[in-house]
Coordinates of C-alpha atoms in Angstrom, one line a residue:
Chain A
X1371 CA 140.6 -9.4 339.1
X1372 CA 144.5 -9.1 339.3
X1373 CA 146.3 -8.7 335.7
X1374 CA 149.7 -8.4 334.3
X1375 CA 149.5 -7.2 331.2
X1376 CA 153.0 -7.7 329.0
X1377 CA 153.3 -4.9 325.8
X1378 CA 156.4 -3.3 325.1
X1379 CA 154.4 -1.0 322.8
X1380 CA 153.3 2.2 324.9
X1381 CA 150.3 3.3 323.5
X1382 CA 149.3 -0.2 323.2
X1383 CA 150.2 -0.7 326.9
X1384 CA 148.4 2.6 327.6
X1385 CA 145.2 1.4 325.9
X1386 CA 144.9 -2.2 327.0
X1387 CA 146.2 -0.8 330.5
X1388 CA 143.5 1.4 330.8
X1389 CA 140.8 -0.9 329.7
X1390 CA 141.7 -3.4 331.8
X1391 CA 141.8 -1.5 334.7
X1392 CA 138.1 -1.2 334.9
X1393 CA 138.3 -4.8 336.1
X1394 CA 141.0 -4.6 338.8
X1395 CA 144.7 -4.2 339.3
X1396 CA 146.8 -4.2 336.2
X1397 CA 150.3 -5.0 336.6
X1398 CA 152.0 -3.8 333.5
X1399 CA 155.6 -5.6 332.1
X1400 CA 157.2 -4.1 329.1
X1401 CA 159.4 -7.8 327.8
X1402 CA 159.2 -10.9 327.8
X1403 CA 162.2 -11.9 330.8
X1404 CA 160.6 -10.1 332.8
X1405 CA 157.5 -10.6 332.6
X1406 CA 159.1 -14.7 333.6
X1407 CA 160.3 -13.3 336.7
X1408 CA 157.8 -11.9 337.7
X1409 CA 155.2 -15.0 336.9
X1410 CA 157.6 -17.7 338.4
X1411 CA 157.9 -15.3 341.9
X1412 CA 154.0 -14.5 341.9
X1413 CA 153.4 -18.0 341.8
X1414 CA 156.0 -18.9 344.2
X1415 CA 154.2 -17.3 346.4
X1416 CA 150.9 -18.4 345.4
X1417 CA 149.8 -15.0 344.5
X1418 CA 149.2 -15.9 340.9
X1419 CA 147.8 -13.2 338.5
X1420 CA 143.9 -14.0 337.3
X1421 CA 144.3 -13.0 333.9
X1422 CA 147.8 -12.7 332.1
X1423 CA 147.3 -10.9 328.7
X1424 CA 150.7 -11.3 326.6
X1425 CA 152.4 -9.6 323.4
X1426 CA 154.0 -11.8 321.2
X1427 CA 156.1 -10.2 319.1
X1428 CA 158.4 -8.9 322.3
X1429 CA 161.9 -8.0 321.8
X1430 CA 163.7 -10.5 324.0
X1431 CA 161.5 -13.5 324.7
X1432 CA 158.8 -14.3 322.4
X1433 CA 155.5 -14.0 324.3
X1434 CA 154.7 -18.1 323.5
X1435 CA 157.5 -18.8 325.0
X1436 CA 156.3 -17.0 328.0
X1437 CA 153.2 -18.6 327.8
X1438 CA 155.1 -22.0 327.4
X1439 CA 157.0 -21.4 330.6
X1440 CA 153.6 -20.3 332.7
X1441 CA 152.4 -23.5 331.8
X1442 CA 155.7 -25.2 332.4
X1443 CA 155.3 -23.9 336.2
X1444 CA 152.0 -24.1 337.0
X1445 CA 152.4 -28.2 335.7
X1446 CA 155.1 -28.3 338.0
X1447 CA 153.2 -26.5 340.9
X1448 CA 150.3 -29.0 340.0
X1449 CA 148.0 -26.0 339.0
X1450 CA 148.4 -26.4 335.5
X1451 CA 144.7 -27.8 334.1
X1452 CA 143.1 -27.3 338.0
X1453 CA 140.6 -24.5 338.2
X1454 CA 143.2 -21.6 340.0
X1455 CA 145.4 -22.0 336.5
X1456 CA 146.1 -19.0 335.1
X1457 CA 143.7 -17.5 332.0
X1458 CA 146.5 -16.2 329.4
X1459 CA 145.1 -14.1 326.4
X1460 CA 147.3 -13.9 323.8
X1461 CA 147.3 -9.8 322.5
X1462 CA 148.7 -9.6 319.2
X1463 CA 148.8 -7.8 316.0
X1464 CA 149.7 -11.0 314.1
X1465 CA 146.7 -12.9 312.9
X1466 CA 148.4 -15.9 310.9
X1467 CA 147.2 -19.0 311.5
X1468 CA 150.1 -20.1 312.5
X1469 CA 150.4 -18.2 315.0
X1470 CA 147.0 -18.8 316.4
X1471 CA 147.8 -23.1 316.6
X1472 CA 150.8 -22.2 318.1
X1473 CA 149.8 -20.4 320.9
X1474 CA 146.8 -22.8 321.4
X1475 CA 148.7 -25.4 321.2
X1476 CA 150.6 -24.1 324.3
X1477 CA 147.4 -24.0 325.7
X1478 CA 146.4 -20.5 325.8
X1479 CA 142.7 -19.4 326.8
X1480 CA 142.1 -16.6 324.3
X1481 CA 143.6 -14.9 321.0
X1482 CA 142.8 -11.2 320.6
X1483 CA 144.2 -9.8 317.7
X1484 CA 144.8 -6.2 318.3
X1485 CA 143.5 -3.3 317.7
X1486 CA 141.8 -4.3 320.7
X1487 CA 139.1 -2.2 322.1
X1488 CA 136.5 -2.1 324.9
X1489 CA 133.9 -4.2 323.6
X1490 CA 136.0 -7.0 322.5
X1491 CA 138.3 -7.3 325.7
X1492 CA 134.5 -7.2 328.0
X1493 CA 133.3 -10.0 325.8
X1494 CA 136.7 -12.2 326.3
X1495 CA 136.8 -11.4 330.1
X1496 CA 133.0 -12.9 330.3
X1497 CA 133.5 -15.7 328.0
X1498 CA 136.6 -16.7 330.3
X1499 CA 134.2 -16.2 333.1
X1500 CA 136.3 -13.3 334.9
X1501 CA 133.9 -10.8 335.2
Chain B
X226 CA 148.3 36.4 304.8
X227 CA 147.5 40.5 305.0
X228 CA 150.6 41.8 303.9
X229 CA 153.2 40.1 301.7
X230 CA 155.2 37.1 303.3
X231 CA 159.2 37.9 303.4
X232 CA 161.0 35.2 302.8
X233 CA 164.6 34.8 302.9
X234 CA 166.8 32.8 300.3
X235 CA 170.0 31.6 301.7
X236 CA 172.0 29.8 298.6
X237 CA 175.9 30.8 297.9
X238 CA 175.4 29.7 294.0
X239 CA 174.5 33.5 292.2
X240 CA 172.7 31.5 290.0
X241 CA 170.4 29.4 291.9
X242 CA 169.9 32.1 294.2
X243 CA 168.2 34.3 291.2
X244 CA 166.0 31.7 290.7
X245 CA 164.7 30.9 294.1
X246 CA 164.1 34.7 294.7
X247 CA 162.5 35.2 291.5
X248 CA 160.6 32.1 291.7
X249 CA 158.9 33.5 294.8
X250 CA 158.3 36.8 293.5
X251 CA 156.4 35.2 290.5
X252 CA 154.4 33.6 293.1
X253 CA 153.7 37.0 295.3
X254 CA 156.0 36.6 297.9
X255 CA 158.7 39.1 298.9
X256 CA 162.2 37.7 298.7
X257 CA 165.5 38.2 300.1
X258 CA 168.6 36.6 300.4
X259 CA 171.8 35.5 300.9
X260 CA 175.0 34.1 299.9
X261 CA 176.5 32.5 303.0
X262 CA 175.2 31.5 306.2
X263 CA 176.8 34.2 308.3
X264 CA 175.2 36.8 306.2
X265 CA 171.8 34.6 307.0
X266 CA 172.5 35.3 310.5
X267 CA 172.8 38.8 310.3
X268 CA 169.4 39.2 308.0
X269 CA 167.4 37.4 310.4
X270 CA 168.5 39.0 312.9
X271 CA 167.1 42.3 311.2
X272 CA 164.2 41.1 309.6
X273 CA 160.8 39.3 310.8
X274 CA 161.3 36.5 307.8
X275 CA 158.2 34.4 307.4
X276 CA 160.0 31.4 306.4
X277 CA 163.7 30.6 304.7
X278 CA 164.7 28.3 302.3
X279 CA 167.7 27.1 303.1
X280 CA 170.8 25.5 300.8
X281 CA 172.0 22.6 302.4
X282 CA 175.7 22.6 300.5
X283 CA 177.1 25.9 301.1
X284 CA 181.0 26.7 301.9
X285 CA 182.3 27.8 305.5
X286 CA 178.7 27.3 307.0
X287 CA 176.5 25.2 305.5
X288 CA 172.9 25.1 305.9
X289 CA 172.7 22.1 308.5
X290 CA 175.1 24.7 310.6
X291 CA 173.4 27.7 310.0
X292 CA 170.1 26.0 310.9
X293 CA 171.5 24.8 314.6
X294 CA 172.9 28.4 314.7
X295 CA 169.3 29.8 314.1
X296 CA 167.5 28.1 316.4
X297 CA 170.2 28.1 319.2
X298 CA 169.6 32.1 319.1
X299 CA 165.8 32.5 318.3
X300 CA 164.5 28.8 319.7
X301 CA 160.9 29.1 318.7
X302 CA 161.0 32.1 317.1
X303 CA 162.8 30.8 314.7
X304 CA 161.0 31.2 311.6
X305 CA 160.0 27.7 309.4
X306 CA 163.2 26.7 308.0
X307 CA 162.8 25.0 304.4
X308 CA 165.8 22.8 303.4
X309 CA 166.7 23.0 299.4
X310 CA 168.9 20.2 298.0
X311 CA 169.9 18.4 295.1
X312 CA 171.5 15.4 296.8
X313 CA 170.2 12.7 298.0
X314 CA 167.8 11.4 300.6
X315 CA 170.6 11.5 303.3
X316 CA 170.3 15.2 302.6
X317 CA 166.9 15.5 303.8
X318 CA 167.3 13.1 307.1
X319 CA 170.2 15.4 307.8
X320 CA 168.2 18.8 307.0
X321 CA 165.5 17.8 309.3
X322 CA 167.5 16.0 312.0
X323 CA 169.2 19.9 312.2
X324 CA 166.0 21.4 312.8
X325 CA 164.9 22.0 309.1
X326 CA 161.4 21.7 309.5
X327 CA 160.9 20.6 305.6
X328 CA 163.0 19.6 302.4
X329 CA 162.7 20.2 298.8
X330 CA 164.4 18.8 295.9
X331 CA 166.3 20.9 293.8
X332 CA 165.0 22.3 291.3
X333 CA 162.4 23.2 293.2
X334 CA 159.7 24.7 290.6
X335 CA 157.4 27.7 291.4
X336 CA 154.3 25.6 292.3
X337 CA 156.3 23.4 294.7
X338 CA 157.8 26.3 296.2
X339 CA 154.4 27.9 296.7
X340 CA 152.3 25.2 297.8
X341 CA 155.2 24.1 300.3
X342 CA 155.5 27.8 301.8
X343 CA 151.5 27.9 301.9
X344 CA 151.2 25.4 304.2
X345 CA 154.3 26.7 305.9
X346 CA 152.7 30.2 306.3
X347 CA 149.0 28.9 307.5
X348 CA 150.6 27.1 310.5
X349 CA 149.1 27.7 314.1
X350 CA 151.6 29.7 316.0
X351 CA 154.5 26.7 317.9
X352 CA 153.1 28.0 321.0
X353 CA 149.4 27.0 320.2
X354 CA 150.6 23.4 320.1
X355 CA 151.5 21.3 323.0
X356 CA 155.2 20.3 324.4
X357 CA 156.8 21.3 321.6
X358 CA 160.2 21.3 322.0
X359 CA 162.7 24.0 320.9
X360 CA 164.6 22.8 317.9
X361 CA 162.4 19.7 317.4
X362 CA 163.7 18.1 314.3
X363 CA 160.1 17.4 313.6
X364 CA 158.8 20.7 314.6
X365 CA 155.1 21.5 313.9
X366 CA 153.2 21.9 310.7
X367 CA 150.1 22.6 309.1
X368 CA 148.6 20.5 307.1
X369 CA 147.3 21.0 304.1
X370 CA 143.5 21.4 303.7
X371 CA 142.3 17.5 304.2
X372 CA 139.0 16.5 303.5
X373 CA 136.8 14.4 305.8
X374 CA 138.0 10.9 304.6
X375 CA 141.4 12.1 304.6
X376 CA 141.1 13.1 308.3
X377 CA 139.5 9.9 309.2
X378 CA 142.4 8.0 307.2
X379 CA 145.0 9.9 309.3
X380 CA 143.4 9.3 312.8
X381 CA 140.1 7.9 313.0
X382 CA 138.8 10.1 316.0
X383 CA 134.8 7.8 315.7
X384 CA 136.9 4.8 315.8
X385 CA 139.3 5.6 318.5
X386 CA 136.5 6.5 320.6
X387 CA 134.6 3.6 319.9
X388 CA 137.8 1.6 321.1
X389 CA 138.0 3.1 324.3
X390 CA 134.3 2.9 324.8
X391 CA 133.6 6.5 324.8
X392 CA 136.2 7.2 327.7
X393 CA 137.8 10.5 326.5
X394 CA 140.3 10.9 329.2
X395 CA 141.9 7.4 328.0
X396 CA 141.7 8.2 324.8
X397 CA 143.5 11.1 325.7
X398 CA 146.2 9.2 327.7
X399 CA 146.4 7.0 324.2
X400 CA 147.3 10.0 322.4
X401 CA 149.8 11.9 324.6
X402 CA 151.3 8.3 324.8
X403 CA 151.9 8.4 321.3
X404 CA 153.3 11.9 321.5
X405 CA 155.8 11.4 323.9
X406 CA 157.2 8.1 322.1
X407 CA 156.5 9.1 318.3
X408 CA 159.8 11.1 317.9
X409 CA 161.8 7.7 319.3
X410 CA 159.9 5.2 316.9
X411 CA 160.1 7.1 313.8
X412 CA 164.3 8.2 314.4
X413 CA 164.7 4.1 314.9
X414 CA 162.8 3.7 311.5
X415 CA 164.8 6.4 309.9
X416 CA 168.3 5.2 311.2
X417 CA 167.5 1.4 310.7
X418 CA 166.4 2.5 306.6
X419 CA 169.5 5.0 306.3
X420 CA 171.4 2.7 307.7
X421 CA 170.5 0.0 305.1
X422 CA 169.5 -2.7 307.2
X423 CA 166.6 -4.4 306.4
X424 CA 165.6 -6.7 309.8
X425 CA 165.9 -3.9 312.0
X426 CA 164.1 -1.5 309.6
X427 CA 161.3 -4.3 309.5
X428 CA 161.0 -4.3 313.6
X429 CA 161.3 -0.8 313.6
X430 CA 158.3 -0.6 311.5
X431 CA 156.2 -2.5 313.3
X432 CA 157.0 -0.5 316.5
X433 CA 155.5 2.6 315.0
X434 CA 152.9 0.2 313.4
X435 CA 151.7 -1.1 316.6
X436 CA 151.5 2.5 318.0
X437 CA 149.7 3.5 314.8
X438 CA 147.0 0.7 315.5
X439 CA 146.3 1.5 318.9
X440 CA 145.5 4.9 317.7
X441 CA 143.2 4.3 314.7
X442 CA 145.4 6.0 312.7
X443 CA 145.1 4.1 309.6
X444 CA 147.2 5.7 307.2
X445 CA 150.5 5.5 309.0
X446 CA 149.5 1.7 310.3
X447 CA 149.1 0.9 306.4
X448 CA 152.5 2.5 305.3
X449 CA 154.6 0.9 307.9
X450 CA 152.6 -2.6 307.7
X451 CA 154.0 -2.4 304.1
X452 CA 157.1 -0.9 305.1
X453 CA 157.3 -4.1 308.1
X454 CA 156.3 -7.0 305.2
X455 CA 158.3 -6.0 302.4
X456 CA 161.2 -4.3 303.7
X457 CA 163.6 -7.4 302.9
X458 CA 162.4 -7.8 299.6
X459 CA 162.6 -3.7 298.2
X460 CA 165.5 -1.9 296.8
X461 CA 167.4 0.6 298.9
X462 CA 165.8 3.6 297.1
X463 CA 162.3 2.4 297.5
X464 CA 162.7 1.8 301.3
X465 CA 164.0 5.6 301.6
X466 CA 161.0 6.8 299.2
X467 CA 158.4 4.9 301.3
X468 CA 160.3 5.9 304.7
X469 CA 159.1 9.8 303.4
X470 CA 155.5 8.8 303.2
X471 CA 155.7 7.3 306.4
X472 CA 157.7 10.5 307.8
X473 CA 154.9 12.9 306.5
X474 CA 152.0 10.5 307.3
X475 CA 153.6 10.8 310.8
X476 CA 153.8 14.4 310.5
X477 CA 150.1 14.9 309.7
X478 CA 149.0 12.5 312.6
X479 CA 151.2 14.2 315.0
X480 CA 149.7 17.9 313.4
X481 CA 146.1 16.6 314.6
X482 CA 146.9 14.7 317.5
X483 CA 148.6 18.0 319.0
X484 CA 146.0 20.2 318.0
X485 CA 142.8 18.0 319.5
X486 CA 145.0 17.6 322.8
X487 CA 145.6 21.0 322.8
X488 CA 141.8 21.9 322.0

């Protein structure tokens, strides 16, 4: 499995980083602009990331709004709803609801709400059918 | 403490400085002191002082001078420098931005004085503790005698543990994380409150809240949730008085992170 992970928080990054890696290669982006970049040229060159586990409260560009432009490209790639589109797990410290519809309604695969530790980041990786 | 702790008084008002020294000797410590800063310099340079209490309004050299002058000369040897003021909370940012490695109002009452300089005088020698910079504004301290509950409140070591599913060497990476980025979150906190703005004290917050949550330390994740919600909707003074919790919540995690990454 190939990740990015996107956390501008450190220890966050260093904990979700690490937990991940037991699963494969972690790519790790600390904002949201670049984490865009670095989606749009992946998928240019159809070396999409498996799993894409996003922040949202990032300083520059909100992490829906990320998620909103994966989709955005992978529609436009003619990915988007096929089987090789992108699982994107939203990993947050908010847990309003409306933050919750709103990412699902930008068609996210999961909601984690952080703390997020070992157990509950195996059980979302099997549910999504990635491990 | 075997023999009796020196401690040296550095205040240029006769008065206050009576009090202070006496106040010490009432609690059975043996006092000293000064009238100006340069005279400060000269005693310590004499005398193995177990701590100082420091004036922060003093003519020609004040204490936030004196302070920089100390620990430019004696680095970690520098012994615990306690800042005394009667001004405000700007006072006590700038006492410990200098180096001052605690505050207390003025008038400080003998208790105060005595439970502050306990936990001053218990403290682990600096080079027991890890990375610890010379002339850290948050230099290291003990903290006071905590029971169970209270250590699990400040970092949840079972919890953290749990998180990382038993992998000690990531939880370790977690924690020297923290320590390297702790200093930076808590001086944006501190600026964005001093400097009265509410939006960037309330992202600030939840920097250091995030961090806090990653590290099961619940205390500090509690405080600066508050500090994150509210922040827009509390007086200036309030922000400043629950900015000190959060500072000495931060200090006590930071005290036991160091020492179990050390240990």
């Amino acid at each position: 499995m190939r990740a990015l992970l996107v956390e501008d928080d450190m220890v966050a990054q260093t904990l979700l980083g690490g937990l991940l890696r037991e699963y494969g290669d972690v790519d790790t982006l600390p904002s949201g602009s670049e984490a865009m970049l670095r989606l749009e040229e992946a998928m240019m060159n159809g070396d999409a990331y498996d799993l894409i586990c996003l922040d949202i409260g990032l300083v520059d560009v909100d992490g829906t709004e990320v998620l909103q432009r994966i989709r955005e490209l992978e529609d436009h790639l003619g990915r988007w709803k096929a089987s090789e589109a992108t699982r994107v797990v939203m990993t947050t410290g908010r847990s309003g609801p409306k933050d919750i519809v709103d990412a699902f309604k930008k068609n996210c695969d999961g909601y984690l709400v952080k703390p997020i530790g070992r157990d509950k980041l195996r059980q979302e990786l099997d549910r999504l059918g990635l491990i | 403490m075997s023999k009796r702790a020196s401690v040296l008084v550095v205040d240029d008002h006769p008065v206050n400085r009576k009090i202070t020294k006496k106040s010490l000797e009432v609690c059975g410590f043996e006092a000293q002191s000064s009238s100006s800063g340069h005279e400060a310099l000269a005693q310590v340079a004499k005398n193995d002082f177990a701590a100082i209490l420091m004036d922060r309004h003093m003519p020609d050299l004040d204490g936030l001078q004196t302070t920089r002058l100390l620990i430019e000369k004696w680095g970690k040897d520098t012994p615990p420098i306690i800042g005394l003021s009667a001004g405000s909370a700007k006072d006590e940012a700038e006492c410990r931005a200098a180096g001052m490695v605690d505050f207390l109002p003025k008038p400080a009452t003998p208790e105060t004085l005595k439970r502050c300089l306990q936990v001053w005088l218990a403290r682990p020698a600096a080079n027991d503790l890890v990375d610890q910079p010379v002339g850290d504004a948050l230099a290291p301290r003990a903290a006071p005698s905590l029971t169970a509950t209270d250590h699990a409140r400040v970092f949840d070591q079972e919890e953290a543990l749990l998180m990382v599913g038993g992998d000690t060497e990531l939880l370790l990476q977690v924690v020297l994380t923290y320590l390297s980025v702790a200093d930076d979150y808590e001086e944006r906190l501190r600026s964005a409150v001093l400097a009265e703005e509410p939006k960037a004290t309330g992202e600030a917050a939840h920097a250091l809240k995030s961090a806090a949550r990653s590290l099961s330390a619940h205390e500090l994740a509690e405080l600066t949730d508050l500090m994150e919600r509210d922040a827009a909707s509390m007086t200036p003074q309030d922000r400043t008085q629950l900015l000190e919790r959060i500072e000495q919540a931060a200090l006590t995690l930071r005290h036991r992170l160091k020492s179990l990454a050390s240990g």
